[in-house]
Amino acid sequence: MIKLEHVYKSFGKLEVLKDINLEVKPGEVVCVIGPSGSGKSTMLRCLNHLERITSGTIYIEGEIADQRENNKDVLNISQEKVQELCTELGMVFQRFNLFPHLTAYENIAIAPKNVRKQSDAEIKVIADELLEMVGLEDKRDEYPSRLSGGQQQRVAIARALAMKPKIMLFDEPTSALDPELVGEVLEVMKKLANDGMTMIVVTHEMGFAKEVGTRVIFMDEGRIIEEGDPREIFDNPKEIRTKAFLNKIL
Amino acid sequence: MLTQPQIFAIIEGTIKTLQITSIAIVAGILLGMIIAIGRISKNKVLNGITWLYIWFFRGTPLLMQLFMFYYMLPLFTLDIFGTAVRLPGMFPAFVAYSLNSAAYLSEIFRAGILSIDKGQMEASKALGMSYTQAMTKIIIPQAYRRLIPPVGNELIVLLKDTSLVASIGMFDLLRTVNQMTNATGRWQYYLYAAAIYLFMTSIIQVAFGKIEKKYSAYE
């Protein structure tokens, strides 16, 4: 579904991703863990072109989404194609990034309306269903400023799902939340995973990774150090760096 | 008190002041938007041209710009092309004030757009929106509200600065009452002008306050 081949990414002289190779199959819930600055978020952001890779190849649904060498395109991909591929990926941000001038409902409706050109009636069905799924039917007409962090993040999840993406990317979705609000967001994500959604989740929630993840990836200094079954990684890490990280965090 | 011709003269002067102000603010907003887009764009040529424009019109006195379109243009064209090109009637003032306010307004617009959190553009892109869609549906509607107070401020400055046209021989509100004082030796005329200026700027202030309130529903 998603494949990264020899992906490198540098910001100026700073190399943040070094030879990343990763394949995600349908239905997998891949949890990416690691210290801050290890390149987890950058890897996620490269998938939907929020960052451009320095070199390597990214496949989405079997199609080349990006292929570059030394910061130059090997394959010229049109802006329209990039936008189309972006709609296959739904993204949830650490700081929600809801549109503050739109209500919860309008936040969910805006992309189907403008990108997919769906009719208002179609959108209403989708949006109402999603609001119910994230448990916020009663907040339909509230502006984000009137919602708690957890509620905002749930709207953000619904907004991403409205485009019917095949893969959901979560970039530390609970890191900006007060501790008591983390649970409600994880609950929604769990529901999503149980429904068979393919997910890549950058997270510090080890409990979630252990319980919901089908695979855990440990990254450090821009490399994938270790990957495998969550239980195995948490209970019996092979690499010294993984052990050190888990000791610090658990 | 005022005689009837004096009242007419004051009204006429006020209309001139309003004409210059309204033309300059409308033309300034339109041109200012184009310049702001040029300043934000990644195109180096567009960026350079718009930078030069703002550099010139903010960096030189408005009075000088007025002189350039009124006194310098005919002399310049006579010297270079052999015929003097003169802008008719009030046009030197229209052009100078429009170009000048465009420079200030474009900086207001640019700052407004850049003040929107970059996460908003990222979220729009992640949802598959094009740059234009993200700008028109997400970024500009948010910037819009933040622009209302500084644009109101610019409008008030503009209205007051129109009094500079006295120096290119036009009879706006201030020059009209100045003339009356010179002719009669009475001081009251300045107070009439002050009252009219205050009346106009107060209307702007109240109107912009109302607009701002209307658009702050979501905060």
CSV table of C-alpha atoms in Angstrom, one decimal:
chain,number,residue,atom,x,y,z
A,1,MET,CA,0.0,0.0,0.0
A,2,ILE,CA,2.8,2.3,1.0
A,3,LYS,CA,6.4,1.6,0.2
A,4,LEU,CA,9.5,3.7,0.9
A,5,GLU,CA,12.7,2.8,-0.9
A,6,HIS,CA,16.1,4.3,0.1
A,7,VAL,CA,14.5,7.5,1.3
A,8,TYR,CA,16.8,10.2,2.4
A,9,LYS,CA,15.8,13.7,3.7
A,10,SER,CA,18.0,16.6,4.6
A,11,PHE,CA,17.2,20.0,5.9
A,12,GLY,CA,20.3,21.9,4.6
A,13,LYS,CA,23.3,20.1,6.1
A,14,LEU,CA,21.2,18.2,8.7
A,15,GLU,CA,20.3,14.7,7.5
A,16,VAL,CA,17.0,13.7,9.2
A,17,LEU,CA,16.2,10.5,7.3
A,18,LYS,CA,18.9,8.1,6.3
A,19,ASP,CA,18.0,5.2,4.0
A,20,ILE,CA,14.5,4.5,5.1
A,21,ASN,CA,13.0,1.3,3.7
A,22,LEU,CA,9.5,0.5,4.8
A,23,GLU,CA,6.5,-1.3,3.4
A,24,VAL,CA,3.0,-1.0,4.9
A,25,LYS,CA,0.3,-3.6,3.9
A,26,PRO,CA,-3.5,-3.1,4.0
A,27,GLY,CA,-5.0,-3.4,7.5
A,28,GLU,CA,-1.7,-2.9,9.3
A,29,VAL,CA,-1.4,-0.5,12.2
A,30,VAL,CA,2.2,0.6,12.2
A,31,CYS,CA,3.3,2.5,15.3
A,32,VAL,CA,6.4,4.6,15.0
A,33,ILE,CA,8.3,5.3,18.2
A,34,GLY,CA,11.6,6.9,19.1
A,35,PRO,CA,13.2,9.9,20.7
A,36,SER,CA,12.3,13.4,19.5
A,37,GLY,CA,14.3,14.5,16.5
A,38,SER,CA,14.6,10.9,15.3
A,39,GLY,CA,12.8,11.7,12.0
A,40,LYS,CA,9.4,10.0,12.8
A,41,SER,CA,7.3,13.0,11.9
A,42,THR,CA,9.4,13.9,8.9
A,43,MET,CA,8.9,10.4,7.5
A,44,LEU,CA,5.2,10.8,7.8
A,45,ARG,CA,5.2,14.3,6.3
A,46,CYS,CA,7.2,13.1,3.3
A,47,LEU,CA,4.4,10.7,2.4
A,48,ASN,CA,1.9,13.5,1.5
A,49,HIS,CA,4.5,15.9,0.1
A,50,LEU,CA,4.4,18.3,3.1
A,51,GLU,CA,8.1,17.8,3.0
A,52,ARG,CA,9.9,16.7,-0.2
A,53,ILE,CA,12.4,13.9,0.1
A,54,THR,CA,16.0,14.5,-0.9
A,55,SER,CA,16.3,11.2,-2.7
A,56,GLY,CA,14.6,7.8,-2.9
A,57,THR,CA,11.2,6.6,-4.0
A,58,ILE,CA,7.8,6.6,-2.4
A,59,TYR,CA,5.0,4.4,-3.7
A,60,ILE,CA,1.3,4.8,-2.7
A,61,GLU,CA,-1.1,2.2,-3.9
A,62,GLY,CA,1.5,0.8,-6.3
A,63,GLU,CA,2.0,4.2,-8.0
A,64,ILE,CA,5.1,6.3,-7.7
A,65,ALA,CA,4.2,9.3,-5.5
A,66,ASP,CA,7.6,10.7,-5.4
A,67,GLN,CA,11.0,9.8,-6.9
A,68,ARG,CA,13.9,12.1,-6.4
A,69,GLU,CA,17.7,12.2,-6.5
A,70,ASN,CA,19.8,14.9,-4.9
A,71,ASN,CA,16.8,17.1,-4.3
A,72,LYS,CA,15.7,16.9,-7.9
A,73,ASP,CA,12.7,15.1,-9.4
A,74,VAL,CA,13.6,12.0,-11.3
A,75,LEU,CA,10.0,11.6,-12.3
A,76,ASN,CA,8.0,14.7,-12.9
A,77,ILE,CA,4.7,14.3,-11.1
A,78,SER,CA,2.0,16.9,-11.8
A,79,GLN,CA,0.5,19.0,-9.1
A,80,GLU,CA,-2.9,17.4,-9.8
A,81,LYS,CA,-1.5,13.9,-9.3
A,82,VAL,CA,0.1,14.9,-6.0
A,83,GLN,CA,-3.3,16.3,-4.9
A,84,GLU,CA,-5.0,13.1,-6.0
A,85,LEU,CA,-2.5,10.9,-4.0
A,86,CYS,CA,-2.9,13.2,-1.0
A,87,THR,CA,-6.6,12.3,-0.9
A,88,GLU,CA,-5.6,8.6,-0.5
A,89,LEU,CA,-3.9,9.6,2.7
A,90,GLY,CA,-5.7,11.2,5.7
A,91,MET,CA,-3.5,13.1,8.1
A,92,VAL,CA,-4.1,14.0,11.7
A,93,PHE,CA,-1.7,16.6,13.2
A,94,GLN,CA,-0.3,17.0,16.7
A,95,ARG,CA,-1.8,20.5,16.9
A,96,PHE,CA,-5.1,19.6,15.3
A,97,ASN,CA,-4.9,22.4,12.7
A,98,LEU,CA,-8.7,22.6,12.5
A,99,PHE,CA,-9.9,25.6,10.5
A,100,PRO,CA,-11.0,28.1,13.2
A,101,HIS,CA,-13.4,30.0,11.0
A,102,LEU,CA,-15.5,27.0,10.2
A,103,THR,CA,-17.8,25.0,12.5
A,104,ALA,CA,-17.1,21.3,13.3
A,105,TYR,CA,-19.5,20.3,10.5
A,106,GLU,CA,-18.0,22.8,8.0
A,107,ASN,CA,-14.5,21.5,8.8
A,108,ILE,CA,-15.6,18.0,7.9
A,109,ALA,CA,-17.5,19.2,4.8
A,110,ILE,CA,-15.0,21.5,3.2
A,111,ALA,CA,-12.7,19.0,1.5
A,112,PRO,CA,-15.5,16.7,0.1
A,113,LYS,CA,-17.2,19.9,-1.2
A,114,ASN,CA,-14.2,21.6,-2.8
A,115,VAL,CA,-11.9,18.7,-3.7
A,116,ARG,CA,-14.4,15.9,-4.5
A,117,LYS,CA,-17.2,18.3,-5.6
A,118,GLN,CA,-19.8,16.2,-3.8
A,119,SER,CA,-23.3,17.4,-3.4
A,120,ASP,CA,-24.5,18.9,-0.1
A,121,ALA,CA,-26.9,16.0,0.4
A,122,GLU,CA,-24.1,13.4,0.0
A,123,ILE,CA,-21.8,15.4,2.2
A,124,LYS,CA,-24.5,15.7,4.9
A,125,VAL,CA,-24.8,11.9,5.1
A,126,ILE,CA,-21.0,11.4,5.4
A,127,ALA,CA,-20.5,14.3,7.9
A,128,ASP,CA,-23.3,13.3,10.2
A,129,GLU,CA,-22.1,9.7,10.2
A,130,LEU,CA,-18.6,10.8,11.1
A,131,LEU,CA,-19.7,13.2,13.8
A,132,GLU,CA,-21.6,10.3,15.3
A,133,MET,CA,-18.6,8.0,15.0
A,134,VAL,CA,-16.4,10.4,16.9
A,135,GLY,CA,-19.2,11.1,19.4
A,136,LEU,CA,-19.7,14.8,18.7
A,137,GLU,CA,-23.2,15.0,17.1
A,138,ASP,CA,-24.1,17.7,19.7
A,139,LYS,CA,-21.0,19.9,18.7
A,140,ARG,CA,-21.9,20.0,15.1
A,141,ASP,CA,-22.3,23.8,14.8
A,142,GLU,CA,-19.6,24.8,17.3
A,143,TYR,CA,-16.5,26.6,16.3
A,144,PRO,CA,-13.2,24.9,17.2
A,145,SER,CA,-12.4,27.6,19.8
A,146,ARG,CA,-15.4,26.3,21.8
A,147,LEU,CA,-14.2,22.7,21.8
A,148,SER,CA,-11.7,21.0,24.2
A,149,GLY,CA,-8.5,19.7,22.8
A,150,GLY,CA,-9.8,16.2,22.7
A,151,GLN,CA,-12.9,17.2,20.9
A,152,GLN,CA,-10.9,19.2,18.4
A,153,GLN,CA,-8.7,16.3,17.6
A,154,ARG,CA,-11.7,14.0,17.2
A,155,VAL,CA,-13.2,16.5,14.7
A,156,ALA,CA,-9.8,16.6,12.9
A,157,ILE,CA,-10.0,12.8,12.6
A,158,ALA,CA,-13.5,13.0,11.2
A,159,ARG,CA,-12.3,15.7,8.8
A,160,ALA,CA,-9.6,13.5,7.5
A,161,LEU,CA,-12.0,10.5,7.2
A,162,ALA,CA,-14.5,12.5,5.2
A,163,MET,CA,-12.2,12.2,2.1
A,164,LYS,CA,-12.5,8.4,2.5
A,165,PRO,CA,-8.7,7.9,2.6
A,166,LYS,CA,-7.2,4.4,2.3
A,167,ILE,CA,-4.5,5.1,4.8
A,168,MET,CA,-4.5,7.3,7.9
A,169,LEU,CA,-1.4,9.1,9.1
A,170,PHE,CA,-1.3,10.2,12.7
A,171,ASP,CA,1.5,12.6,13.7
A,172,GLU,CA,1.6,12.4,17.5
A,173,PRO,CA,-2.1,12.9,17.8
A,174,THR,CA,-2.3,13.0,21.6
A,175,SER,CA,1.0,14.9,22.4
A,176,ALA,CA,-0.7,18.3,22.7
A,177,LEU,CA,-3.6,17.1,24.8
A,178,ASP,CA,-4.1,17.3,28.6
A,179,PRO,CA,-3.7,13.8,30.1
A,180,GLU,CA,-7.4,13.4,30.8
A,181,LEU,CA,-8.3,14.0,27.2
A,182,VAL,CA,-5.9,11.5,25.7
A,183,GLY,CA,-8.2,8.5,26.2
A,184,GLU,CA,-11.1,9.8,24.1
A,185,VAL,CA,-8.9,10.3,21.1
A,186,LEU,CA,-7.2,6.9,21.5
A,187,GLU,CA,-10.6,5.4,21.8
A,188,VAL,CA,-11.6,6.7,18.3
A,189,MET,CA,-8.3,5.5,16.9
A,190,LYS,CA,-8.8,2.1,18.3
A,191,LYS,CA,-12.3,2.0,16.8
A,192,LEU,CA,-10.8,2.9,13.4
A,193,ALA,CA,-8.1,0.2,13.7
A,194,ASN,CA,-10.7,-2.4,14.6
A,195,ASP,CA,-12.7,-1.4,11.5
A,196,GLY,CA,-9.6,-2.4,9.4
A,197,MET,CA,-8.2,1.0,8.6
A,198,THR,CA,-4.5,1.0,7.6
A,199,MET,CA,-2.7,3.3,9.9
A,200,ILE,CA,0.7,4.8,10.5
A,201,VAL,CA,0.9,6.3,14.0
A,202,VAL,CA,3.8,8.3,15.3
A,203,THR,CA,3.2,8.2,19.0
A,204,HIS,CA,4.5,8.3,22.5
A,205,GLU,CA,1.6,6.2,23.8
A,206,MET,CA,3.3,2.9,24.4
A,207,GLY,CA,0.1,1.4,25.7
A,208,PHE,CA,-1.7,2.1,22.5
A,209,ALA,CA,1.2,0.8,20.4
A,210,LYS,CA,1.2,-2.4,22.4
A,211,GLU,CA,-2.5,-2.9,22.4
A,212,VAL,CA,-3.5,-1.8,18.9
A,213,GLY,CA,-0.3,-1.8,16.9
A,214,THR,CA,0.3,-4.7,14.5
A,215,ARG,CA,3.9,-3.6,14.1
A,216,VAL,CA,6.2,-1.3,16.0
A,217,ILE,CA,9.0,0.6,14.4
A,218,PHE,CA,11.8,2.2,16.5
A,219,MET,CA,13.6,5.1,14.9
A,220,ASP,CA,16.7,6.9,16.1
A,221,GLU,CA,18.8,9.5,14.4
A,222,GLY,CA,17.0,9.2,11.1
A,223,ARG,CA,17.2,5.4,10.8
A,224,ILE,CA,14.9,2.5,11.4
A,225,ILE,CA,16.8,0.7,14.2
A,226,GLU,CA,14.4,-2.1,14.9
A,227,GLU,CA,11.0,-3.3,13.9
A,228,GLY,CA,8.7,-6.1,14.7
A,229,ASP,CA,5.8,-7.4,16.7
A,230,PRO,CA,4.8,-4.9,19.5
A,231,ARG,CA,5.1,-7.5,22.3
A,232,GLU,CA,8.5,-8.6,21.1
A,233,ILE,CA,9.9,-5.0,20.8
A,234,PHE,CA,8.5,-3.9,24.2
A,235,ASP,CA,9.3,-7.1,26.1
A,236,ASN,CA,12.4,-8.3,24.4
A,237,PRO,CA,14.2,-5.5,22.4
A,238,LYS,CA,17.3,-6.6,20.5
A,239,GLU,CA,19.0,-3.4,19.9
A,240,ILE,CA,20.8,-1.5,22.7
A,241,ARG,CA,19.3,1.8,21.6
A,242,THR,CA,15.8,0.4,21.7
A,243,LYS,CA,16.4,-0.9,25.2
A,244,ALA,CA,17.8,2.5,26.3
A,245,PHE,CA,14.9,4.4,24.9
A,246,LEU,CA,12.3,2.0,26.4
A,247,ASN,CA,14.0,2.1,29.8
A,248,LYS,CA,13.8,5.9,29.8
A,249,ILE,CA,10.2,6.1,28.7
A,250,LEU,CA,8.5,3.2,30.5
B,1,MET,CA,-21.7,82.9,10.5
B,2,LEU,CA,-21.1,81.4,7.0
B,3,THR,CA,-22.5,82.9,3.9
B,4,GLN,CA,-24.2,80.8,1.4
B,5,PRO,CA,-21.3,80.8,-1.1
B,6,GLN,CA,-19.0,79.9,1.7
B,7,ILE,CA,-21.2,76.9,2.6
B,8,PHE,CA,-21.1,75.8,-1.0
B,9,ALA,CA,-17.3,76.2,-1.1
B,10,ILE,CA,-16.9,74.1,2.0
B,11,ILE,CA,-19.2,71.4,0.7
B,12,GLU,CA,-17.3,71.4,-2.6
B,13,GLY,CA,-14.0,71.1,-0.7
B,14,THR,CA,-15.3,68.2,1.4
B,15,ILE,CA,-16.5,66.4,-1.8
B,16,LYS,CA,-13.0,66.7,-3.3
B,17,THR,CA,-11.5,65.3,-0.1
B,18,LEU,CA,-13.9,62.4,-0.2
B,19,GLN,CA,-13.4,61.7,-3.9
B,20,ILE,CA,-9.6,61.4,-3.5
B,21,THR,CA,-10.0,59.3,-0.4
B,22,SER,CA,-12.5,56.9,-1.9
B,23,ILE,CA,-10.7,56.4,-5.2
B,24,ALA,CA,-7.4,55.9,-3.5
B,25,ILE,CA,-8.7,53.4,-1.0
B,26,VAL,CA,-10.5,51.3,-3.7
B,27,ALA,CA,-7.6,51.4,-6.2
B,28,GLY,CA,-5.1,50.9,-3.3
B,29,ILE,CA,-6.9,47.8,-2.1
B,30,LEU,CA,-7.0,46.2,-5.5
B,31,LEU,CA,-3.4,47.1,-6.4
B,32,GLY,CA,-2.3,46.3,-2.9
B,33,MET,CA,-3.7,42.8,-3.1
B,34,ILE,CA,-1.8,42.2,-6.4
B,35,ILE,CA,1.4,43.5,-4.8
B,36,ALA,CA,0.9,41.4,-1.7
B,37,ILE,CA,0.6,38.3,-3.8
B,38,GLY,CA,3.8,39.3,-5.6
B,39,ARG,CA,5.6,39.8,-2.3
B,40,ILE,CA,4.5,36.4,-1.1
B,41,SER,CA,5.2,34.5,-4.3
B,42,LYS,CA,8.3,32.4,-4.9
B,43,ASN,CA,8.8,34.0,-8.3
B,44,LYS,CA,12.0,36.0,-8.0
B,45,VAL,CA,11.1,38.6,-10.6
B,46,LEU,CA,7.6,39.3,-9.2
B,47,ASN,CA,9.1,39.4,-5.8
B,48,GLY,CA,11.8,41.9,-6.8
B,49,ILE,CA,9.5,44.2,-8.7
B,50,THR,CA,7.0,44.4,-5.8
B,51,TRP,CA,9.8,44.9,-3.3
B,52,LEU,CA,11.0,47.9,-5.3
B,53,TYR,CA,7.6,49.3,-5.5
B,54,ILE,CA,7.0,49.2,-1.8
B,55,TRP,CA,10.6,50.4,-1.2
B,56,PHE,CA,10.0,53.5,-3.3
B,57,PHE,CA,6.4,54.5,-2.2
B,58,ARG,CA,7.0,54.0,1.5
B,59,GLY,CA,10.5,55.4,1.4
B,60,THR,CA,9.7,58.8,-0.1
B,61,PRO,CA,7.4,61.6,1.1
B,62,LEU,CA,3.8,61.5,-0.1
B,63,LEU,CA,4.1,65.2,-0.9
B,64,MET,CA,7.0,64.5,-3.1
B,65,GLN,CA,5.1,61.8,-5.0
B,66,LEU,CA,2.3,64.3,-5.5
B,67,PHE,CA,4.8,66.8,-6.9
B,68,MET,CA,6.2,64.1,-9.2
B,69,PHE,CA,2.8,63.5,-10.8
B,70,TYR,CA,1.9,67.1,-10.9
B,71,TYR,CA,5.0,69.1,-11.6
B,72,MET,CA,7.7,66.6,-12.6
B,73,LEU,CA,5.7,64.5,-15.1
B,74,PRO,CA,5.1,67.3,-17.7
B,75,LEU,CA,8.7,68.6,-17.4
B,76,PHE,CA,10.1,65.0,-17.6
B,77,THR,CA,8.0,64.1,-20.7
B,78,LEU,CA,8.9,67.4,-22.4
B,79,ASP,CA,12.5,66.8,-21.8
B,80,ILE,CA,12.5,63.1,-22.9
B,81,PHE,CA,9.8,62.9,-25.6
B,82,GLY,CA,9.5,66.5,-26.7
B,83,THR,CA,5.8,66.9,-25.5
B,84,ALA,CA,4.6,67.7,-22.1
B,85,VAL,CA,2.2,65.1,-20.7
B,86,ARG,CA,-0.2,66.5,-18.1
B,87,LEU,CA,-2.6,64.4,-16.1
B,88,PRO,CA,-6.0,66.2,-16.3
B,89,GLY,CA,-7.9,67.7,-13.4
B,90,MET,CA,-7.7,65.8,-10.2
B,91,PHE,CA,-5.8,62.8,-11.7
B,92,PRO,CA,-2.4,63.7,-10.4
B,93,ALA,CA,-3.9,63.4,-6.9
B,94,PHE,CA,-5.8,60.2,-7.7
B,95,VAL,CA,-2.7,58.5,-9.1
B,96,ALA,CA,-0.4,59.6,-6.3
B,97,TYR,CA,-2.7,58.7,-3.4
B,98,SER,CA,-3.7,55.4,-5.0
B,99,LEU,CA,-0.1,54.2,-5.6
B,100,ASN,CA,0.9,55.4,-2.2
B,101,SER,CA,-1.9,53.7,-0.3
B,102,ALA,CA,-1.4,50.5,-2.4
B,103,ALA,CA,2.2,50.3,-1.0
B,104,TYR,CA,1.0,50.5,2.6
B,105,LEU,CA,-2.1,48.3,2.1
B,106,SER,CA,0.0,45.6,0.4
B,107,GLU,CA,2.2,45.3,3.5
B,108,ILE,CA,-0.9,45.1,5.7
B,109,PHE,CA,-2.2,42.3,3.5
B,110,ARG,CA,1.1,40.5,3.4
B,111,ALA,CA,1.4,40.6,7.1
B,112,GLY,CA,-2.2,39.4,7.5
B,113,ILE,CA,-1.7,36.4,5.3
B,114,LEU,CA,1.7,35.5,6.8
B,115,SER,CA,0.2,35.7,10.3
B,116,ILE,CA,-2.0,32.6,9.6
B,117,ASP,CA,-0.4,29.5,11.2
B,118,LYS,CA,1.3,27.4,8.6
B,119,GLY,CA,-0.5,24.4,9.9
B,120,GLN,CA,-3.6,25.7,8.2
B,121,MET,CA,-1.9,25.4,4.8
B,122,GLU,CA,-0.5,22.0,5.6
B,123,ALA,CA,-4.0,20.7,6.7
B,124,SER,CA,-5.5,22.1,3.5
B,125,LYS,CA,-2.8,20.4,1.4
B,126,ALA,CA,-3.2,17.1,3.3
B,127,LEU,CA,-6.9,17.2,2.4
B,128,GLY,CA,-6.0,17.4,-1.3
B,129,MET,CA,-6.8,21.1,-1.8
B,130,SER,CA,-4.9,23.1,-4.4
B,131,TYR,CA,-2.9,26.2,-3.4
B,132,THR,CA,-5.6,28.4,-4.8
B,133,GLN,CA,-8.4,26.6,-2.9
B,134,ALA,CA,-6.4,26.7,0.3
B,135,MET,CA,-5.8,30.4,-0.2
B,136,THR,CA,-9.4,31.4,-1.0
B,137,LYS,CA,-11.2,29.0,1.3
B,138,ILE,CA,-8.9,28.8,4.3
B,139,ILE,CA,-6.1,31.4,4.5
B,140,ILE,CA,-7.7,34.6,3.2
B,141,PRO,CA,-11.0,34.2,5.1
B,142,GLN,CA,-9.0,34.0,8.3
B,143,ALA,CA,-6.6,36.8,7.3
B,144,TYR,CA,-9.5,39.0,6.3
B,145,ARG,CA,-10.8,39.6,9.8
B,146,ARG,CA,-7.3,40.5,11.1
B,147,LEU,CA,-7.0,43.0,8.3
B,148,ILE,CA,-10.1,45.1,9.2
B,149,PRO,CA,-8.5,47.2,12.0
B,150,PRO,CA,-5.3,48.2,10.1
B,151,VAL,CA,-7.2,48.9,6.9
B,152,GLY,CA,-9.6,51.2,8.8
B,153,ASN,CA,-6.5,52.9,10.2
B,154,GLU,CA,-5.0,53.3,6.8
B,155,LEU,CA,-8.3,54.8,5.6
B,156,ILE,CA,-8.3,57.5,8.3
B,157,VAL,CA,-4.6,58.4,7.6
B,158,LEU,CA,-5.4,58.6,3.9
B,159,LEU,CA,-8.4,60.9,4.5
B,160,LYS,CA,-6.4,63.3,6.6
B,161,ASP,CA,-3.4,63.2,4.2
B,162,THR,CA,-5.5,64.4,1.3
B,163,SER,CA,-5.0,67.9,2.8
B,164,LEU,CA,-1.6,67.8,1.1
B,165,VAL,CA,-3.3,68.5,-2.2
B,166,ALA,CA,-3.4,72.2,-1.2
B,167,SER,CA,0.2,72.3,-2.3
B,168,ILE,CA,-0.6,71.4,-5.9
B,169,GLY,CA,-3.3,74.1,-6.1
B,170,MET,CA,-6.4,72.0,-5.4
B,171,PHE,CA,-9.2,73.3,-3.2
B,172,ASP,CA,-9.9,70.5,-0.8
B,173,LEU,CA,-11.6,71.1,2.5
B,174,LEU,CA,-8.6,72.5,4.3
B,175,ARG,CA,-7.4,74.8,1.6
B,176,THR,CA,-11.0,76.2,1.2
B,177,VAL,CA,-11.2,77.2,4.9
B,178,ASN,CA,-7.7,78.5,4.8
B,179,GLN,CA,-8.6,80.8,2.0
B,180,MET,CA,-11.6,82.1,3.9
B,181,THR,CA,-9.5,82.8,7.0
B,182,ASN,CA,-6.9,84.6,4.8
B,183,ALA,CA,-9.6,86.7,3.2
B,184,THR,CA,-11.6,87.7,6.3
B,185,GLY,CA,-9.2,87.4,9.2
B,186,ARG,CA,-11.7,85.3,11.2
B,187,TRP,CA,-10.4,82.1,12.9
B,188,GLN,CA,-13.7,80.2,13.1
B,189,TYR,CA,-13.4,78.5,9.7
B,190,TYR,CA,-10.7,76.1,11.0
B,191,LEU,CA,-13.1,74.8,13.6
B,192,TYR,CA,-15.7,74.1,10.9
B,193,ALA,CA,-13.1,72.1,9.0
B,194,ALA,CA,-12.0,70.3,12.1
B,195,ALA,CA,-15.6,69.3,12.8
B,196,ILE,CA,-16.1,68.0,9.3
B,197,TYR,CA,-12.8,65.9,9.5
B,198,LEU,CA,-13.8,64.5,12.9
B,199,PHE,CA,-17.2,63.7,11.6
B,200,MET,CA,-15.8,61.7,8.7
B,201,THR,CA,-13.1,59.9,10.7
B,202,SER,CA,-15.6,59.0,13.4
B,203,ILE,CA,-17.9,57.4,10.8
B,204,ILE,CA,-15.0,55.3,9.6
B,205,GLN,CA,-14.0,54.3,13.1
B,206,VAL,CA,-17.6,53.2,14.0
B,207,ALA,CA,-18.1,51.4,10.7
B,208,PHE,CA,-14.9,49.4,11.0
B,209,GLY,CA,-15.6,48.6,14.6
B,210,LYS,CA,-19.0,47.1,13.5
B,211,ILE,CA,-17.5,45.2,10.6
B,212,GLU,CA,-14.8,43.7,12.9
B,213,LYS,CA,-17.4,42.6,15.4
B,214,LYS,CA,-19.4,40.9,12.7
B,215,TYR,CA,-16.5,38.9,11.6
B,216,SER,CA,-15.2,37.8,15.0
B,217,ALA,CA,-18.0,35.4,15.6
B,218,TYR,CA,-15.8,32.4,15.7
B,219,GLU,CA,-13.2,33.5,18.2
